[in-house]
Coordinates of C-alpha atoms and ligand atoms in Angstrom, one line a residue:
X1 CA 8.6 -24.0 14.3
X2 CA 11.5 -23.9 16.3
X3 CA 11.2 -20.2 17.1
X4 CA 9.7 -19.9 20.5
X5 CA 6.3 -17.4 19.1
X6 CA 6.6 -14.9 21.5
X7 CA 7.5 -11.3 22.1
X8 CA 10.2 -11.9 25.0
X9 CA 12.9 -8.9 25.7
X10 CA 15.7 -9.5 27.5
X11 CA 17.8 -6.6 27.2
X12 CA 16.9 -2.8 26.2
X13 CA 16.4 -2.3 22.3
X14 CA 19.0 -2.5 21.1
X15 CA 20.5 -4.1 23.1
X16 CA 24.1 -4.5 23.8
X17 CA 25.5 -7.1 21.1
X18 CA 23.3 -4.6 18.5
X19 CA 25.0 -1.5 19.8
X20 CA 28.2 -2.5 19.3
X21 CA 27.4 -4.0 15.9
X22 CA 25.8 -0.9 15.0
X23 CA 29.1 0.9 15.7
X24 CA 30.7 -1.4 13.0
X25 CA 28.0 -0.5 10.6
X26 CA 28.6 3.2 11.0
X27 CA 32.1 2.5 10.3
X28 CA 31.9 0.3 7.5
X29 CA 28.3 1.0 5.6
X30 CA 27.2 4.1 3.5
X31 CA 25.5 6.3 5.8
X32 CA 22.6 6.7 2.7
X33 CA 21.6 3.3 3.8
X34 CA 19.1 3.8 7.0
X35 CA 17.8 1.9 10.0
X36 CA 14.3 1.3 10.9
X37 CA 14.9 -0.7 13.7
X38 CA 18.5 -1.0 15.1
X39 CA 18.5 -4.4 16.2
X40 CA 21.1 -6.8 14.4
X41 CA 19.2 -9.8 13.8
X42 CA 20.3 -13.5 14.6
X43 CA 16.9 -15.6 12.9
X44 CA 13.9 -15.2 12.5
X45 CA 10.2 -17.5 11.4
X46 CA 7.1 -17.6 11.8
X47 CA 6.1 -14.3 13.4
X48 CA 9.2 -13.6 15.4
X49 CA 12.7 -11.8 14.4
X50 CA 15.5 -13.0 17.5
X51 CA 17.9 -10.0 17.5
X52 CA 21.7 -10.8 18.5
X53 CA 20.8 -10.5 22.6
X54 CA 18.2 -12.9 22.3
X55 CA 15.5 -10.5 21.8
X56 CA 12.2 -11.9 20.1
X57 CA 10.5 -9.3 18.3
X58 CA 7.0 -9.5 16.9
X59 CA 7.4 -8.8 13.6
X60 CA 4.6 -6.4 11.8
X61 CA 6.7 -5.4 8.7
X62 CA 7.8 -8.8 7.0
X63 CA 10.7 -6.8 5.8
X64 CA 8.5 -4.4 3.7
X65 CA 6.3 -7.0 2.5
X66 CA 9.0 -9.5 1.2
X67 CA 8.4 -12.3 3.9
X68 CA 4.4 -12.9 3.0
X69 CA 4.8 -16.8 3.4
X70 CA 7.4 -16.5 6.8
X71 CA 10.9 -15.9 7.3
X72 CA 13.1 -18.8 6.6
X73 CA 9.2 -21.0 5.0
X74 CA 10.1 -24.5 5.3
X75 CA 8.9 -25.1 1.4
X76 CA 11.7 -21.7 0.4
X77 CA 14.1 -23.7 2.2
X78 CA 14.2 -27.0 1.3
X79 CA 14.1 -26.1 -2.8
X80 CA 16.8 -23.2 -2.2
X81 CA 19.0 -26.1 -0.5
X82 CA 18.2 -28.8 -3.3
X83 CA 18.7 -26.1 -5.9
X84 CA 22.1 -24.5 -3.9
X85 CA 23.8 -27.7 -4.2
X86 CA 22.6 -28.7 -7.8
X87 CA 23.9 -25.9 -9.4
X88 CA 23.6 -21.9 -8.6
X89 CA 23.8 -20.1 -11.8
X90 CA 24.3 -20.5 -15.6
X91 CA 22.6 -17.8 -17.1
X92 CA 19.3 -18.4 -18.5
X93 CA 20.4 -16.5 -21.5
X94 CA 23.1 -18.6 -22.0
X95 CA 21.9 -22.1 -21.2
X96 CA 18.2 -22.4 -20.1
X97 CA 16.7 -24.6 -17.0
X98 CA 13.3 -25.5 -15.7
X99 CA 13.1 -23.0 -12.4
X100 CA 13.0 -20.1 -14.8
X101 CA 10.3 -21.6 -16.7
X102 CA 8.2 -22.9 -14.1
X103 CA 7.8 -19.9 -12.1
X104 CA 7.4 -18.3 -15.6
X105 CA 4.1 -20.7 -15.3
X106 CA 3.1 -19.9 -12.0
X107 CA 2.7 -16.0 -13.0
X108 CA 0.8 -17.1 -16.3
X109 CA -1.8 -19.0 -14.3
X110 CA -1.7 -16.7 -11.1
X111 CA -1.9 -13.0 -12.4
X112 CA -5.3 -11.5 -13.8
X113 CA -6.7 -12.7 -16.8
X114 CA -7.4 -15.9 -18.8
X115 CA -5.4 -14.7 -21.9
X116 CA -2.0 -16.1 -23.5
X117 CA 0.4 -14.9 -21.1
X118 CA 4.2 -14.7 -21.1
X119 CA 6.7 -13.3 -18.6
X120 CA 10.3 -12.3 -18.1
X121 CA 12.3 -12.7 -14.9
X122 CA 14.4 -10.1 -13.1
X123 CA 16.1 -8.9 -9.9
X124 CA 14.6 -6.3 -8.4
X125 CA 10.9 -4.7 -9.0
X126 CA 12.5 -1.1 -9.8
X127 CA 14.2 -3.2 -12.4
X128 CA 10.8 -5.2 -13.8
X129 CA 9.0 -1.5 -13.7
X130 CA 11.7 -0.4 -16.2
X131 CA 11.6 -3.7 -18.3
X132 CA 7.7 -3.0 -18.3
X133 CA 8.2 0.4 -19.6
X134 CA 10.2 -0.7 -22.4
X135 CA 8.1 -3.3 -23.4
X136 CA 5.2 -1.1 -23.5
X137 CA 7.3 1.9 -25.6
X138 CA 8.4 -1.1 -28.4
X139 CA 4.5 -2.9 -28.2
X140 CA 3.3 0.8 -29.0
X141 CA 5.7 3.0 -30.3
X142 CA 5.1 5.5 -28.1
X143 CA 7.3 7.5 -25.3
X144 CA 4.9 9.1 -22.9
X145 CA 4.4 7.2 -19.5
X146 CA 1.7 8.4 -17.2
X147 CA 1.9 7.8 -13.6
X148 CA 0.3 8.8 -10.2
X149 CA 0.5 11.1 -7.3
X150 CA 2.1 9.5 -4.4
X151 CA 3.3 6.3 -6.2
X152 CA 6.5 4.6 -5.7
X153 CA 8.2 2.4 -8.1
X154 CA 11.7 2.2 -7.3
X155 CA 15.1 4.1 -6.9
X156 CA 17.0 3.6 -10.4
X157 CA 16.9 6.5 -13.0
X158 CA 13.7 5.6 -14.7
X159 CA 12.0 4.3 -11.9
X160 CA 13.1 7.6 -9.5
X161 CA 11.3 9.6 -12.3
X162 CA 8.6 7.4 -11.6
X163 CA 8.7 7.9 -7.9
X164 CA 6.7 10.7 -6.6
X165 CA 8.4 11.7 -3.2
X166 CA 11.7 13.6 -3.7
X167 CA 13.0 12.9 0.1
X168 CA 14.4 10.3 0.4
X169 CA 14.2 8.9 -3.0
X170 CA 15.2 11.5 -5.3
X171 CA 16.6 14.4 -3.4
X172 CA 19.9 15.5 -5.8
X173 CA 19.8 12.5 -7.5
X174 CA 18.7 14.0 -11.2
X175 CA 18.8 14.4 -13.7
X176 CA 16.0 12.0 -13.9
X177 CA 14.5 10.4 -17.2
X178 CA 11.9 12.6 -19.5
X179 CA 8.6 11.6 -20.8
X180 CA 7.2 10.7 -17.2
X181 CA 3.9 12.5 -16.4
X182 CA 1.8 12.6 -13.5
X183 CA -1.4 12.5 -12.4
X184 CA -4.0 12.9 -9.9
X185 CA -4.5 9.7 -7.8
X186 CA -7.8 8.8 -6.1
X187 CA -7.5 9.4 -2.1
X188 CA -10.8 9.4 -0.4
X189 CA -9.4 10.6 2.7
X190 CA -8.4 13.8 1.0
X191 CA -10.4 14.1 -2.2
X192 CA -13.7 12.6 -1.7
X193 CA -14.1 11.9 -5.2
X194 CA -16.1 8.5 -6.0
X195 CA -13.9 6.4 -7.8
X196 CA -15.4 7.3 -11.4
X197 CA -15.5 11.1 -10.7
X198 CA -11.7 10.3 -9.9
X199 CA -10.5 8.4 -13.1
X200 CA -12.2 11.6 -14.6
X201 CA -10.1 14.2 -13.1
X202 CA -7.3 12.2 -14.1
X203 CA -8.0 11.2 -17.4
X204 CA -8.7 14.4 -18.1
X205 CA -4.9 15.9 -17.2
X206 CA -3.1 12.7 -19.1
X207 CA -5.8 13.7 -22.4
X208 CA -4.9 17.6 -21.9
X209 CA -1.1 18.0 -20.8
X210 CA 0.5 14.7 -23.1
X211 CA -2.4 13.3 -25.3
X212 CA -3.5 9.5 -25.3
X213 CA -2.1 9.4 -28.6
X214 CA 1.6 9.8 -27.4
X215 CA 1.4 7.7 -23.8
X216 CA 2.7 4.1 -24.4
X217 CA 1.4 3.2 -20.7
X218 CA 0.2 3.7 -18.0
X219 CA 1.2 2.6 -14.5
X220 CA -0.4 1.9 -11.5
X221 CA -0.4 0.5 -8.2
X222 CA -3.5 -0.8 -7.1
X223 CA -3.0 -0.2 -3.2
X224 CA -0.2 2.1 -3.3
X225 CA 2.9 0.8 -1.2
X226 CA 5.2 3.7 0.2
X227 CA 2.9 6.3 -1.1
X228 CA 0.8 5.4 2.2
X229 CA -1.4 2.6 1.4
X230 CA -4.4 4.8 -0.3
X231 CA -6.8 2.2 -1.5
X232 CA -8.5 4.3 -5.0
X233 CA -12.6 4.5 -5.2
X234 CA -14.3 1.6 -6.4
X235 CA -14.4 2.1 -9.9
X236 CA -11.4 4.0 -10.5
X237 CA -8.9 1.5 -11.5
X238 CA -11.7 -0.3 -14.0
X239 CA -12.2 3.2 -15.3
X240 CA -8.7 4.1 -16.4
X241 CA -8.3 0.6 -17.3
X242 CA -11.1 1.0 -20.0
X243 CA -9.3 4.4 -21.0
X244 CA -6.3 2.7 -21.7
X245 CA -7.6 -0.3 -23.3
X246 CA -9.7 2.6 -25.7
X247 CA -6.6 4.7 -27.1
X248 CA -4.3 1.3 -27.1
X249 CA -1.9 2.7 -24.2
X250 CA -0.7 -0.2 -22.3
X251 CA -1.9 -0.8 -18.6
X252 CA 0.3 -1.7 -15.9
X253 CA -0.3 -2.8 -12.7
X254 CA 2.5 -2.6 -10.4
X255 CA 1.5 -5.2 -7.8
X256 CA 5.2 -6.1 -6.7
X257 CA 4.0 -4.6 -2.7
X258 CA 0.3 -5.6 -3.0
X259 CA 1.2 -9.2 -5.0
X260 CA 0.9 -12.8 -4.3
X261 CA -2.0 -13.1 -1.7
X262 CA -0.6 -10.0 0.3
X263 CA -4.6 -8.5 0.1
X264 CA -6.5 -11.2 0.6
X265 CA -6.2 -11.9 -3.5
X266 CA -3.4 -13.5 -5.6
X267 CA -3.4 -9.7 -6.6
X268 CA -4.9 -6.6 -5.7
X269 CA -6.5 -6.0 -9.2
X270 CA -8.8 -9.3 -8.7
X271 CA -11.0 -7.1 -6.4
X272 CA -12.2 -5.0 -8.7
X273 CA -11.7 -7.8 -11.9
X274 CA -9.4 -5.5 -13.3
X275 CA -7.2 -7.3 -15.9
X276 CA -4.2 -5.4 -16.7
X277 CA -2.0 -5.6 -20.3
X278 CA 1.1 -6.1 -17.9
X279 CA 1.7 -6.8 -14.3
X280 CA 4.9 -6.3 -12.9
X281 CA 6.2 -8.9 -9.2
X282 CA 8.5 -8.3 -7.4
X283 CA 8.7 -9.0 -3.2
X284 CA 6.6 -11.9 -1.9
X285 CA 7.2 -13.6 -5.2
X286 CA 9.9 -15.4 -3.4
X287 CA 9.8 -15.6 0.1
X288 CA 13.0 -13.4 0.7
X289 CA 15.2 -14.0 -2.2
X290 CA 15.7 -11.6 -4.9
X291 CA 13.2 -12.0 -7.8
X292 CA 11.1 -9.6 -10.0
X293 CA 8.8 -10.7 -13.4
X294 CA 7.2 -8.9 -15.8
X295 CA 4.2 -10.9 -16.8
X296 CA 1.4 -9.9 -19.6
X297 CA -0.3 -10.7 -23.1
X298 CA 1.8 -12.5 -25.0
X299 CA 1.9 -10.4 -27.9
X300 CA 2.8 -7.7 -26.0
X301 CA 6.0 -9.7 -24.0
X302 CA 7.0 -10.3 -27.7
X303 CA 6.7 -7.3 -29.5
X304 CA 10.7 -6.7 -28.1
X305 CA 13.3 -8.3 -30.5
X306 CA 15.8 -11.6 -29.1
X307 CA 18.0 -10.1 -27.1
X308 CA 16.1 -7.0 -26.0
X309 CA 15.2 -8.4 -22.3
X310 CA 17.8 -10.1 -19.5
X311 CA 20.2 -9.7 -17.5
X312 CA 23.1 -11.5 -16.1
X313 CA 21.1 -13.0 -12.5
X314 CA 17.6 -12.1 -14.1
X315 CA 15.8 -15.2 -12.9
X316 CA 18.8 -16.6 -10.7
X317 CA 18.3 -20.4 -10.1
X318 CA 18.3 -20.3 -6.7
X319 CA 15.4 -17.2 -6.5
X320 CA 13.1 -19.0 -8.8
X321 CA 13.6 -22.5 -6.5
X322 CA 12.9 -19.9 -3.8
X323 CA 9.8 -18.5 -5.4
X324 CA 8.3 -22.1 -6.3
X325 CA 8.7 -23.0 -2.7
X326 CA 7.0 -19.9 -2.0
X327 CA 3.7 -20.2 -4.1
X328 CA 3.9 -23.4 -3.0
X329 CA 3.5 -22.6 0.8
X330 CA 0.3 -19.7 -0.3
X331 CA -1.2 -23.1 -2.2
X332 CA -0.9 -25.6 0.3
X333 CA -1.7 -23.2 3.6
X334 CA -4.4 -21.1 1.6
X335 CA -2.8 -18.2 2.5
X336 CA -5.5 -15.7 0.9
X337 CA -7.7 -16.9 3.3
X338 CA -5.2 -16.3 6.1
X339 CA -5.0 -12.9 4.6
X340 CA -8.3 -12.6 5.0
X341 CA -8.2 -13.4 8.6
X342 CA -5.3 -11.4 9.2
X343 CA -7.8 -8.5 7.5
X344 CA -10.7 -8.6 9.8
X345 CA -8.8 -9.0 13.2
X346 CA -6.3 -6.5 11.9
X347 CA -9.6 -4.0 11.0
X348 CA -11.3 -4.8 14.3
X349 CA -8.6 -3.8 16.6
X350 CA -7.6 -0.9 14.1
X351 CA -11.3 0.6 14.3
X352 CA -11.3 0.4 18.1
X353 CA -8.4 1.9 18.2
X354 CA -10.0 5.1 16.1
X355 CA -12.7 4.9 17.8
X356 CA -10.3 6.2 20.8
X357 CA -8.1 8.3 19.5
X358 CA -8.9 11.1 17.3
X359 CA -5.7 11.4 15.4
X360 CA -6.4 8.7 13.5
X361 CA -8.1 9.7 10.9
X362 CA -8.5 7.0 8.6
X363 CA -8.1 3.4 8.3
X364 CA -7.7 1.2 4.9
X365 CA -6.4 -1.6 3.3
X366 CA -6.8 -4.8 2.2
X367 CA -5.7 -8.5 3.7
X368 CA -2.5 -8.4 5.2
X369 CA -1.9 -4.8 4.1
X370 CA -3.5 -2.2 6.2
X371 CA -2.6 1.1 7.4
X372 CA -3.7 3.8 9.9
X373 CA -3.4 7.5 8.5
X374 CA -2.8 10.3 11.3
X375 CA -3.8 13.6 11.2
X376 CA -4.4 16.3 13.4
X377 CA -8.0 15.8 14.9
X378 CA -10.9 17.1 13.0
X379 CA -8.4 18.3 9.8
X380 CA -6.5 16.0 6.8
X381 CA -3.3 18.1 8.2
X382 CA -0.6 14.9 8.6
X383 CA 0.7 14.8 11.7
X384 CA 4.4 13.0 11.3
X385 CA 5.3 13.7 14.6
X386 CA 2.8 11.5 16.8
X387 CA 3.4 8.5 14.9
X388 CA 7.1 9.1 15.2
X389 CA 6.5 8.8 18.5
X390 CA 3.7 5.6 18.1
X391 CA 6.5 4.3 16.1
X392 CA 9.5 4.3 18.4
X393 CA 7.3 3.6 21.3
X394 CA 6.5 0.2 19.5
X395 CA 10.0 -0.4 18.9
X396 CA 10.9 0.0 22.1
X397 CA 8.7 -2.4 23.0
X398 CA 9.8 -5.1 20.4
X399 CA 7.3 -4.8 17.7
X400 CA 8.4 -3.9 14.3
X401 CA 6.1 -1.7 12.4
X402 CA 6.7 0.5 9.4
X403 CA 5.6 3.9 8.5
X404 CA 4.9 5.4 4.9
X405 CA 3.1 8.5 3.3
X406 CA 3.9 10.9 1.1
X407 CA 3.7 13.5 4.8
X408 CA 5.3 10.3 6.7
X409 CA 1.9 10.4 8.6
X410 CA 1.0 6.8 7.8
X411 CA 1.0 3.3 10.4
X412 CA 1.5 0.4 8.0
X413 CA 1.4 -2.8 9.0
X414 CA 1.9 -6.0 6.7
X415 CA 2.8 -8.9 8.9
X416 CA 4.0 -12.3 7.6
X417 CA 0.8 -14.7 6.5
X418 CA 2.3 -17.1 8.5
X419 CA 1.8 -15.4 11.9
X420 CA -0.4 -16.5 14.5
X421 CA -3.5 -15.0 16.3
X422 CA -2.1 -14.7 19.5
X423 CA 1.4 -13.1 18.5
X424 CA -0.4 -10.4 16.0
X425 CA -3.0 -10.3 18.9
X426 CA -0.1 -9.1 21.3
X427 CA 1.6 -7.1 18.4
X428 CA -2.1 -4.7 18.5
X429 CA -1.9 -4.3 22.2
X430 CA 1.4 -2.6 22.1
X431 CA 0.3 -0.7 19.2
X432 CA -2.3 0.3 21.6
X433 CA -0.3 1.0 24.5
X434 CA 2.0 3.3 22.2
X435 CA -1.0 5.0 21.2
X436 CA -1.8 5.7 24.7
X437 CA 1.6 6.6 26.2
X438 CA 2.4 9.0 23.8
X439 CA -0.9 10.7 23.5
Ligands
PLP501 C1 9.3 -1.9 -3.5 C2 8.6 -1.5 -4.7 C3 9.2 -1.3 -5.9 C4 10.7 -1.4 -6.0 O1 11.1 -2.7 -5.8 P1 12.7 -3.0 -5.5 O2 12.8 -4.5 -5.4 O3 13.0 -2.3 -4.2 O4 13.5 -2.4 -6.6 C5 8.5 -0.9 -7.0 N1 7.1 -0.8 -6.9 C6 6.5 -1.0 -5.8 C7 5.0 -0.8 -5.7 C8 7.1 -1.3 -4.6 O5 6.5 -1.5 -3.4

């Protein structure tokens, strides 16, 4: 690694080079696009982002769980250069190559379940949630597609129906698709359901307000992402799973945040053994480079005529290189297990720091995807403004962190697999610190 790992600031954040660069942006990019962080960065590996001014943050974010396997992972490298300078694009539609096919493999033998599996390759994951949808209205013949309270699939028309939180994502954006129908997710923190009693309460609205009959799916994230990391009861996911599987609606696990060993899994549903009809990837897949699949049963992936599923970049050369150096890198460096490490230093230093401060009023997650939820003390009332505060402290400080929530209330923190001890170690202690100054 030729990134010193270490948190070392030399100038305020931002610094200088970042400011004026900033002004530049504000001139020349749509103000819709935001800043979480305003530095303007130079490289970045291993655990560390170097800004411009030579900053080295720590970074807690992998930007938004993209980066699972490292910034810049050797193995993402070297096949993205071999691939770069072989050729960069034909169209698979129009002339075929292995990449496509091989990562194509990967997800067959990766996601859930020991059944005949096929995929399809695409850009984005709000684009492989719509491509799921479709497959899943043509496999069934059916319109109606039931998702959850808090989720977040994406920011195109179909997918911003999907979405559950109108600021930012849909605010005057409509009119947005039809046939899109919520329901109750399990949130322990605020319902206290068991996982069963749940799927019930849920069930029960999709069977009463659209009918199994008419829903062609079903979709799901099994650690919601931007909805705030709420991890559903044991036994709720296998419960509307069954459901589906009874009245022949198609189950879909959107995994592209909580994918490709991000939990401690290859994916999220392997806790529970939950086996979904179709999984949509998106993310980690590829170690930074844009890259989405839908992958599930095969007869499903083929109910859509030749010619129904594609796109001009859909499965881009130079992404799927990127994504076989990626899975590559989880292989050879076991990076569930490191997940798993990442988990249980991650859930030590996060339960001491409840244990200290009463605003925190929940902590959850899985692997390398954990979050802090804060509330006023002794209430589930979200209190947005403290971690505003936690948040920018930590910036300040050089420590990239994320917040989510349907109330903006929740601490997430997904930091590259390929970070070290010491460096996450030091990332928690300013967490800490933040937690203290602004309390
Ligand atoms: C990020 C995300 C999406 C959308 O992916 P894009 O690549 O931003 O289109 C969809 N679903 C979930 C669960 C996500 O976290």
């Amino acid at each position: 690694m030729s990134i010193a790992q270490e948190r070392r600031l030399v100038t305020a954040i931002p610094g200088p080079g970042s400011l004026e660069r900033l002004e530049r942006k504000k001139a020349l990019v749509a103000d819709g696009v935001g800043t979480t962080l305003p530095v303007f960065v130079a490289e970045a590996g291993g655990g560390v982002l170097v800004d411009v001014d030579g900053n080295h943050l720590i970074d807690l974010g992998s930007g938004i769980a993209v980066t699972t396997v490292g910034n810049a992972a050797p193995g993402v490298v070297r096949r993205v250069q071999e691939q770069v300078a072989a050729f960069t694009h034909t169209c698979f539609m129009i002339t075929p190559y292995d990449g496509y096919v091989d990562v194509c493999a990967a997800l067959a033998e990766l996601t859930p379940g020991v059944h005949a599996k096929k995929s399809a390759l695409f850009n984005s994951g709000a684009e492989a949630v719509e491509n799921a949808v479709k497959i899943a209205r043509v496999a069934t013949g059916r319109d109606a597609v039931a998702v959850f309270d808090h989720a977040y699939h994406g920011r195109t028309n179909l997918t911003m129906a999907m979405t559950a939180k109108n600021m930012p994502y849909k605010n005057g954006f409509g009119p947005f698709a039809s046939e899109v129908y919520r329901a109750p997710m399990s949130y322990p923190l605020r319902d206290g359901l068991s996982g069963e009693e749940a799927a019930a309460r849920a069930i029960d609205v999709l069977d009463k307000q659209v009918g199994a009959a008419n829903l062609a799916c079903v979709v799901i994230e099994p650690i919601q992402g931007e909805g705030g990391f709420v991890v559903p009861a044991p036994g709720f996911l296998p419960a509307l799973a069954a459901w589906s599987q009874e009245h022949g609606i198609v189950f879909i696990a959107d995994e592209i945040q909580s994918g490709f060993c991000r939990t401690g899994d290859w994916f999220a549903c392997d806790h529970e053994g939950v086996v979904p009809d179709l999984v949509t990837t998106a993310k980690g897949i590829a170690g930074g480079l844009p890259l989405a699949g839908v992958t599930g049963r095969a007869e499903l992936m083929d109910a859509v005529h030749v010619g129904g599923l594609g796109g001009t970049y859909g499965g881009n050369p130079i992404a799927c290189a990127a994504a076989l150096g990626a899975i590559e890198e989880m292989r050879t460096h076991d990076l569930v297990s490191r997940a798993r490490e990442i988990e249980a230093l991650m859930e030590t230093r996060l339960g001491a720091l409840r244990a200290e401060h009463d605003v925190i009023a929940d902590v959850r997650g899985r692997g390398a995807m954990m979050a802090i939820e804060l509330c006023r003390p002794g209430t589930t009332e979200p209190d947005p403004a403290r971690i505003a505060a936690v948040a920018a402290y930590c910036h300040r400080h050089g420590v990239v962190t994320l917040t989510c929530g349907t109330w903006g209330n929740v601490f997430r923190f997904l930091p590259p697999l390929s970070i070290g001890d010491a460096l996450l170690t030091e990332g928690f202690d300013v967490v800490a610190e933040a937690f203290a100054a602004t309390r």
